[in-house]
XYZ file of C-alpha atoms in Angstrom:
569
model
C 163.528 19.352 173.291
C 164.488 16.368 172.063
C 163.387 14.763 175.698
C 160.358 16.563 175.816
C 159.269 15.161 172.488
C 160.448 11.534 174.146
C 158.585 12.575 177.194
C 155.685 13.486 175.562
C 155.621 10.162 173.312
C 156.015 8.483 176.171
C 152.566 9.572 177.734
C 150.872 9.057 175.013
C 152.108 5.580 174.643
C 151.261 4.768 178.038
C 147.797 6.768 177.921
C 147.167 4.342 174.175
C 148.022 1.456 176.697
C 145.445 1.879 178.944
C 143.118 2.909 176.820
C 140.233 0.260 176.003
C 139.665 -0.979 172.309
C 136.349 1.561 172.005
C 138.414 4.397 173.332
C 140.884 3.967 170.565
C 138.166 3.338 167.841
C 136.682 6.631 168.909
C 139.900 8.223 168.940
C 140.818 7.356 165.531
C 137.709 8.123 164.088
C 137.783 11.465 165.770
C 141.139 12.287 163.878
C 139.955 10.650 160.269
C 136.711 12.971 160.350
C 139.134 16.014 161.376
C 141.081 15.308 157.913
C 138.416 14.381 155.704
C 137.136 18.298 157.090
C 139.961 19.940 156.558
C 140.859 17.955 152.983
C 136.780 19.441 152.494
C 137.369 22.450 153.086
C 140.340 23.023 151.333
C 138.400 21.591 147.599
C 135.741 23.722 148.086
C 137.674 26.934 149.215
C 139.640 26.648 145.770
C 137.060 26.012 143.976
C 135.913 28.588 141.901
C 132.030 30.165 142.443
C 131.410 30.809 139.096
C 132.440 29.396 134.779
C 133.358 31.961 132.461
C 131.784 31.837 129.283
C 134.821 32.729 127.105
C 138.544 31.814 128.045
C 139.438 35.253 127.206
C 138.193 38.611 128.488
C 135.326 40.102 125.880
C 136.894 44.045 125.009
C 134.552 44.783 122.483
C 132.055 47.026 124.814
C 128.897 47.017 122.308
C 129.865 42.749 121.419
C 129.841 42.645 125.137
C 126.341 44.339 125.631
C 124.777 42.467 123.049
C 126.307 38.978 125.423
C 125.349 40.110 127.806
C 121.589 41.563 127.188
C 121.058 37.945 125.260
C 121.879 36.039 128.674
C 119.745 38.375 130.777
C 116.758 37.020 127.755
C 117.950 33.219 128.895
C 117.448 33.925 132.629
C 120.741 33.722 132.622
C 122.768 35.618 136.025
C 125.539 36.933 134.956
C 129.132 37.969 136.596
C 131.388 40.183 134.469
C 134.549 41.199 135.787
C 136.584 44.567 134.999
C 138.348 43.159 132.577
C 135.632 42.374 130.227
C 135.221 38.523 131.544
C 131.886 37.097 131.954
C 131.253 34.281 133.778
C 127.882 32.156 134.608
C 126.846 29.966 137.452
C 127.763 26.455 136.389
C 129.494 24.587 133.164
C 126.371 23.311 132.124
C 125.054 26.655 131.651
C 128.017 28.303 129.826
C 128.158 25.210 127.666
C 124.201 25.594 126.661
C 124.952 29.727 126.661
C 128.367 29.309 124.005
C 125.952 27.060 121.785
C 123.389 29.708 121.529
C 126.296 32.766 121.371
C 127.525 30.918 118.013
C 123.945 30.034 116.322
C 123.263 34.204 116.503
C 126.479 35.023 115.374
C 127.092 36.588 119.116
C 130.596 35.252 119.620
C 133.552 37.925 119.524
C 136.301 38.364 116.803
C 139.304 37.599 118.950
C 137.817 34.151 120.988
C 139.888 31.323 119.372
C 136.487 28.548 118.483
C 138.787 26.293 120.217
C 138.197 28.211 123.472
C 134.569 27.080 123.284
C 135.418 23.329 123.837
C 136.780 22.430 127.264
C 139.360 19.506 125.622
C 141.339 17.760 128.179
C 144.635 16.728 126.036
C 147.276 13.955 126.589
C 149.558 12.189 123.868
C 152.210 9.751 123.890
C 152.009 9.558 120.164
C 151.399 11.535 117.399
C 148.628 8.928 115.980
C 147.177 8.536 119.556
C 147.143 12.831 120.199
C 145.259 13.136 116.700
C 142.893 10.106 118.107
C 141.835 11.664 121.472
C 141.374 15.466 119.732
C 139.152 14.379 117.090
C 136.911 12.246 119.970
C 137.381 15.105 122.083
C 135.847 17.329 119.700
C 133.354 14.724 118.885
C 131.994 14.732 122.662
C 132.344 18.439 123.127
C 130.197 18.710 119.467
C 127.889 16.368 121.139
C 127.586 18.257 124.753
C 126.717 21.430 122.978
C 124.184 20.166 121.107
C 122.302 18.037 123.550
C 122.480 21.293 125.745
C 119.961 22.990 123.027
C 116.418 22.924 124.250
C 114.791 21.650 121.774
C 116.986 18.566 121.311
C 116.366 15.489 123.240
C 119.958 13.684 121.734
C 122.414 13.701 119.204
C 125.208 11.445 117.209
C 128.121 13.066 115.713
C 130.571 11.362 113.631
C 133.298 13.088 111.969
C 135.409 11.985 109.325
C 139.284 14.140 109.323
C 141.509 13.072 107.067
C 145.240 12.653 107.168
C 146.566 15.698 105.635
C 148.213 15.329 102.183
C 151.407 17.479 100.477
C 149.555 19.047 97.893
C 146.170 20.741 98.502
C 144.433 18.897 95.622
C 144.698 15.324 97.104
C 144.040 16.696 100.207
C 140.458 15.164 101.349
C 137.999 17.061 102.872
C 136.715 17.419 106.347
C 132.826 15.828 106.792
C 130.448 15.419 109.253
C 126.663 13.882 109.660
C 124.956 14.522 112.685
C 121.657 12.491 113.553
C 119.331 14.854 115.788
C 116.442 13.135 118.238
C 114.154 16.299 118.357
C 111.529 16.618 121.290
C 107.736 15.972 120.658
C 105.870 19.109 119.859
C 109.320 21.158 118.519
C 109.329 23.516 115.106
C 113.486 22.738 114.886
C 112.901 20.651 111.555
C 110.862 23.375 110.071
C 112.965 26.061 111.298
C 115.931 27.303 109.209
C 117.553 29.097 111.622
C 118.186 26.896 114.322
C 119.105 24.159 111.572
C 121.783 26.731 110.255
C 122.851 27.408 114.124
C 123.627 24.226 114.494
C 125.715 23.732 111.049
C 127.349 26.930 112.025
C 128.217 25.790 115.453
C 130.583 22.635 113.607
C 131.729 24.639 111.513
C 133.186 26.759 114.091
C 134.293 23.382 115.996
C 135.910 21.294 113.326
C 139.253 23.058 111.804
C 138.193 22.779 107.727
C 135.226 21.601 107.456
C 132.774 23.127 105.481
C 129.251 23.713 104.689
C 128.622 21.551 101.970
C 130.524 18.592 103.532
C 127.821 18.473 106.845
C 124.755 16.177 106.942
C 122.566 16.757 109.156
C 119.648 14.457 109.475
C 116.075 13.533 112.148
C 115.568 10.240 113.476
C 113.354 9.746 109.924
C 116.407 10.059 107.635
C 114.926 13.459 106.183
C 117.851 16.084 105.585
C 117.247 19.320 107.385
C 120.440 21.295 106.265
C 118.731 20.905 102.636
C 118.911 24.923 102.475
C 118.409 24.548 98.261
C 115.074 22.557 98.298
C 114.243 24.704 101.390
C 115.029 27.921 99.864
C 112.450 26.927 96.697
C 109.809 26.295 99.024
C 110.354 29.887 101.029
C 110.341 30.816 97.423
C 106.488 29.453 97.446
C 105.599 31.097 100.223
C 106.597 34.478 99.721
C 104.677 34.144 96.277
C 102.263 33.177 98.451
C 102.286 36.047 100.639
C 103.020 38.403 97.970
C 99.736 36.975 96.364
C 98.350 37.543 99.967
C 99.153 40.962 100.078
C 98.024 41.874 96.656
C 94.389 40.218 97.629
C 94.537 42.288 100.924
C 95.465 45.639 98.699
C 92.167 44.970 96.233
C 90.037 44.238 98.940
C 90.952 47.724 100.424
C 90.613 49.303 97.180
C 86.816 47.410 96.669
C 85.770 48.822 100.080
C 86.996 52.196 99.674
C 85.171 51.783 96.113
C 81.704 50.632 97.515
C 81.707 52.806 100.697
C 82.221 56.195 97.991
C 79.326 54.922 95.145
C 76.861 53.200 97.931
C 77.128 57.045 99.664
C 75.791 58.581 96.195
C 73.419 55.625 95.378
C 71.120 52.930 96.619
C 73.641 50.173 98.686
C 71.722 47.799 96.867
C 72.111 49.307 92.922
C 76.007 48.774 93.556
C 77.092 45.589 94.319
C 79.384 44.012 91.145
C 83.027 45.842 91.514
C 85.667 43.919 89.798
C 89.203 45.028 90.833
C 92.629 43.545 89.223
C 96.322 45.055 90.792
C 99.517 44.034 88.972
C 102.432 44.438 91.175
C 105.740 44.133 90.763
C 107.053 42.612 93.756
C 111.135 42.231 92.119
C 113.561 44.535 94.326
C 114.953 47.253 92.148
C 117.842 49.478 92.583
C 116.995 52.338 90.567
C 120.287 55.225 90.210
C 119.455 58.305 87.783
C 121.344 61.601 87.469
C 118.719 64.827 86.519
C 120.195 68.175 85.414
C 118.529 71.299 85.493
C 119.123 74.830 85.469
C 120.180 77.026 88.126
C 117.885 79.437 89.585
C 118.237 82.810 89.796
C 115.488 83.994 91.161
C 112.719 82.126 92.269
C 108.889 82.110 91.422
C 106.753 85.208 93.544
C 103.824 83.152 94.468
C 101.963 86.294 95.074
C 101.712 86.704 91.169
C 99.858 85.461 88.807
C 102.509 84.342 86.909
C 105.591 82.983 86.419
C 108.353 85.607 87.369
C 111.392 83.149 88.094
C 114.650 83.795 86.681
C 116.602 80.214 84.967
C 119.956 80.236 83.570
C 120.757 77.233 81.364
C 124.917 76.930 82.913
C 127.657 79.124 84.412
C 130.869 79.377 82.888
C 133.746 77.934 84.755
C 136.790 78.823 82.630
C 137.129 79.943 79.208
C 139.558 79.899 76.410
C 139.949 82.255 72.848
C 142.483 81.304 70.509
C 142.959 83.667 67.178
C 145.871 83.015 64.481
C 147.355 84.468 61.424
C 150.255 82.762 59.131
C 151.123 84.256 56.220
C 153.990 83.077 53.839
C 155.211 80.304 51.694
C 154.095 77.163 51.986
C 156.739 74.996 53.846
C 156.629 71.152 52.472
C 159.593 69.082 54.179
C 161.026 66.128 51.797
C 162.849 64.244 54.082
C 166.660 64.047 54.553
C 168.774 65.466 51.898
C 169.597 63.611 48.794
C 165.988 61.516 49.115
C 163.249 62.375 47.359
C 160.332 63.333 48.899
C 156.978 61.118 49.199
C 154.516 64.029 48.877
C 152.048 63.721 46.585
C 152.158 65.580 43.264
C 149.247 67.794 44.298
C 151.393 69.098 47.260
C 155.084 69.409 45.322
C 153.141 71.769 43.160
C 151.984 74.230 45.918
C 155.728 74.570 47.015
C 156.756 78.096 47.543
C 153.431 79.368 47.171
C 152.783 82.555 49.567
C 149.386 81.745 51.360
C 147.490 83.338 54.433
C 146.126 81.173 56.857
C 143.921 82.310 60.066
C 143.130 80.047 63.038
C 140.363 81.020 65.812
C 138.662 79.058 68.561
C 136.794 79.604 71.692
C 136.657 76.658 74.315
C 134.093 77.220 77.552
C 133.858 74.956 80.311
C 130.201 75.347 81.511
C 128.703 73.967 84.966
C 125.424 72.623 85.416
C 123.078 72.003 87.957
C 123.063 67.871 88.435
C 120.692 65.763 91.214
C 121.779 62.061 91.484
C 119.027 59.690 93.206
C 119.410 56.043 93.973
C 116.359 54.414 95.329
C 115.086 51.032 95.828
C 111.746 50.225 94.887
C 110.151 47.279 95.824
C 107.016 46.442 95.768
C 105.451 49.001 93.266
C 101.748 48.650 91.241
C 102.282 48.169 87.549
C 98.688 48.761 86.713
C 95.216 49.159 88.237
C 91.967 47.574 86.476
C 88.471 48.617 88.139
C 85.019 48.028 86.362
C 82.179 48.782 88.495
C 78.391 47.962 87.175
C 75.718 50.341 88.430
C 71.943 49.497 88.478
C 69.219 51.774 87.424
C 65.959 52.024 89.436
C 62.869 50.173 88.898
C 59.910 51.856 89.314
C 56.285 50.695 90.125
C 53.438 51.565 87.779
C 50.587 53.794 89.417
C 46.490 54.260 88.143
C 46.495 58.269 87.623
C 43.009 58.219 88.337
C 42.822 56.382 91.244
C 46.518 56.120 92.348
C 46.199 52.484 92.958
C 49.503 50.093 92.150
C 48.847 48.509 88.212
C 48.381 44.972 88.489
C 49.384 42.602 85.354
C 46.891 40.082 84.299
C 49.651 37.306 85.462
C 48.883 38.997 88.659
C 52.725 40.793 88.974
C 53.160 44.527 89.647
C 54.325 46.709 86.375
C 57.379 48.152 86.921
C 59.526 50.354 84.693
C 63.065 50.784 84.620
C 64.700 53.914 84.583
C 68.586 53.486 83.790
C 71.291 55.621 85.166
C 72.055 59.334 83.358
C 74.939 59.478 81.606
C 76.634 62.627 83.283
C 76.284 60.098 86.719
C 77.866 57.644 85.232
C 81.259 59.915 84.015
C 80.670 61.546 87.570
C 80.587 58.148 89.414
C 83.837 57.226 87.210
C 85.731 60.490 88.701
C 85.160 58.860 91.923
C 86.462 55.835 91.335
C 89.261 57.161 89.315
C 90.301 59.322 92.917
C 89.780 56.718 94.765
C 92.062 54.469 93.205
C 94.807 57.113 92.430
C 94.427 56.713 88.737
C 97.557 57.002 86.590
C 97.000 57.189 83.242
C 100.771 56.570 82.139
C 100.574 52.907 84.169
C 97.572 52.074 81.861
C 95.388 51.763 84.389
C 91.843 51.316 83.461
C 87.933 52.455 85.150
C 84.701 51.641 83.554
C 81.885 51.966 85.156
C 78.996 50.616 83.242
C 75.082 51.047 83.402
C 73.412 47.102 82.720
C 69.817 45.810 84.495
C 70.424 43.283 87.162
C 67.898 40.910 87.187
C 65.781 41.271 89.907
C 63.034 38.004 88.527
C 63.412 36.408 92.330
C 63.236 39.989 93.945
C 60.352 40.976 92.023
C 58.454 37.649 92.851
C 59.132 37.430 96.093
C 58.267 41.699 96.160
C 54.567 40.783 93.979
C 53.668 37.404 96.630
C 54.436 39.660 99.608
C 52.379 42.783 97.875
C 49.553 40.625 97.009
C 49.690 39.060 100.698
C 49.293 42.328 101.779
C 46.539 43.075 99.890
C 44.581 40.129 100.788
C 45.501 40.675 104.733
C 44.114 43.993 104.395
C 41.232 43.515 102.707
C 40.392 40.284 104.745
C 40.853 42.868 107.879
C 38.064 45.425 106.348
C 35.923 42.490 105.498
C 36.000 41.174 108.797
C 35.788 44.805 110.762
C 32.412 45.258 108.792
C 31.291 42.070 109.904
C 31.573 42.815 113.474
C 30.501 46.088 112.830
C 27.511 44.868 111.144
C 27.105 41.893 114.158
C 27.257 44.945 117.038
C 24.635 47.086 115.131
C 22.355 44.198 114.849
C 22.952 42.868 118.244
C 22.402 47.042 119.198
C 19.456 47.136 117.744
C 18.095 43.336 118.628
C 18.802 45.101 122.608
C 16.944 48.486 121.464
C 13.840 46.169 119.990
C 13.896 43.755 122.970
C 13.737 46.299 125.779
C 11.196 48.318 123.892
C 8.734 44.963 123.650
C 9.703 44.262 127.209
C 8.996 48.060 128.179
C 5.189 47.576 126.298
C 4.593 44.591 127.984
C 5.732 46.289 130.979
C 2.891 48.697 130.788
C 0.521 46.690 129.323
C 1.072 44.460 133.067
C 0.865 48.089 134.877
C -2.461 49.258 132.729
C -4.063 45.399 133.678
C -2.930 46.325 137.314
C -4.539 49.440 137.622
C -7.713 48.472 135.784
C -8.262 45.831 138.079
C -6.840 48.196 141.548
C -9.724 50.561 140.016
C -12.222 47.634 139.933
C -11.573 46.738 143.226
C -11.524 50.589 144.296
C -15.396 50.923 142.694
C -16.052 47.969 144.355
C -15.159 48.912 147.290
C -16.597 52.093 146.934
C -20.180 50.463 145.667
C -20.295 48.283 148.914
C -19.362 51.271 151.024
C -22.815 53.621 149.491
C -24.686 50.070 149.687
C -24.077 50.170 153.363
C -21.730 47.002 153.757
C -19.196 46.213 155.398
C -16.246 45.560 153.739
C -12.869 43.995 155.771
C -9.766 44.264 153.725
C -6.930 41.671 154.894
C -3.083 43.100 156.007
C -1.640 42.657 152.912
C -4.381 44.366 150.945
C -4.109 47.786 153.742
C -0.560 47.340 153.327
C -0.624 47.575 149.309
C -3.300 49.774 148.904
C -1.240 52.313 151.561
C 2.403 51.637 149.129
C 0.352 52.409 146.101
C -1.305 55.349 147.946
C 2.040 56.831 149.069
C 4.046 56.151 145.246
C 1.218 57.904 143.706
C 1.968 61.076 146.226
C 5.471 60.926 145.128
C 5.586 60.258 141.977
C 3.240 63.809 141.893
C 5.481 65.226 144.482
C 9.058 64.359 142.639
C 8.276 62.653 139.149
C 12.216 63.473 137.913
C 13.222 60.974 140.963
C 10.594 58.616 139.448
C 11.552 58.576 136.356
C 15.577 58.433 136.767
C 14.141 55.403 139.525
C 12.354 53.113 136.531
C 15.373 54.687 134.054
C 18.046 52.584 136.775
C 15.328 49.102 136.704
C 15.198 49.073 133.036
C 19.455 49.235 133.114
C 19.739 46.758 135.601
C 17.322 44.575 133.814
């Protein structure tokens, strides 16, 4: 074997001596790369794929389900082993989730707060160990706080004094934190978030109390001054209570208005005032009620109450009847001493008497009901005042039926008040709407007071007079238009009649001229004279003869033709 190794070593040495420098460098590089790859593979294979959220498993199934559900809300991938170990992807996610779980009190009871911090411990002396411990705690708390989404940077200073022999001389552990909050965050105003950081500090530092912690922002404002915030929250609570009362008053007002406006005109029911006194304090009432036994319940089919009640039931009883006869026994103490009895009892010595004793004891049981209730809030008193206006009617003239106008130019009106029985009915409606309870001092007032409607009436008067004036103007305009139309029709009739008469005169003149011409021609013919007519005169004569013949034969058609000519003209 040794010879084989020597032979192998000599061969390698011979090859090495034959290789050039470049080949030797390449071989060394290959060997170094192989060694580095082996180291990297071993490191990666030994590294865990997930990081445990807590160093010990969570055995409580309810708490474990709450933690897993909260992590799922933050979109964190969770791995859960059979033993109950919860793991996440990386250390940064684990630190961030631990801070959230501490803030929301979701840390299991079996988890030691020290296990929430990944602290490396090494020591040379006790002093250096304490210093390193304080540094590690401070660094880990700083990383925890900075892992919050709304915190940009945090500065933590812990004051951890040395332990004293006596607890009275022990100085408290203190902590001061400066938070650089991201812009747009409500971390300063949110009490729960600040209290979460405070709880994180209390759990991380042994012996640290809430009164020894100061958390401020970059402006120096103390964030964990919960006493002042409680006063501010009390003011906010009072404002919310007043808003609740206001909403309740508005709801009652709306209900009352809807109820009354369904029976009266909407404009008549406008003035409503409602005041609700509420007790916003939280009260716990414990009461005990005693009532008799019901042997037979009431039969609802009968018009009278036939129930049978019994006040109590006897659980046990004792009767004593004693009779004693004989001389009175008066002890006077030991023999040889004078008795200390008063003289009145000494005189009764050796007297014969009778003593009788009678007593009866009964233990009774009755029905008992114990009630425990919490009242908050409760209505102490409701007061409502409603005004219903009457009806204003316009006066009319019985003779003409027109509205009466005063000399001042306004409409005369008459006020009709609401009937008392209607006011009583309206009061009942309001009482039912608010759940009226006389024992708690509720008050409902319904009045009939005339509402000042001067401005409304003035506007109505102006509108009415304007409408009357407009109606009168329209009537006169219509009459004028009708008169103009009548005049135009009369003018057309007269002008047509005049035109017709002028035309008749012209026709008469033409007819006379025609007759004279025909007479002249006839006389000339009778005298034997030759009469020559022009072509136009002949055509006109023939046309006249044809027209005359047509008029004699068809007088209706001629009349229609003449009527058409007149209409066209």
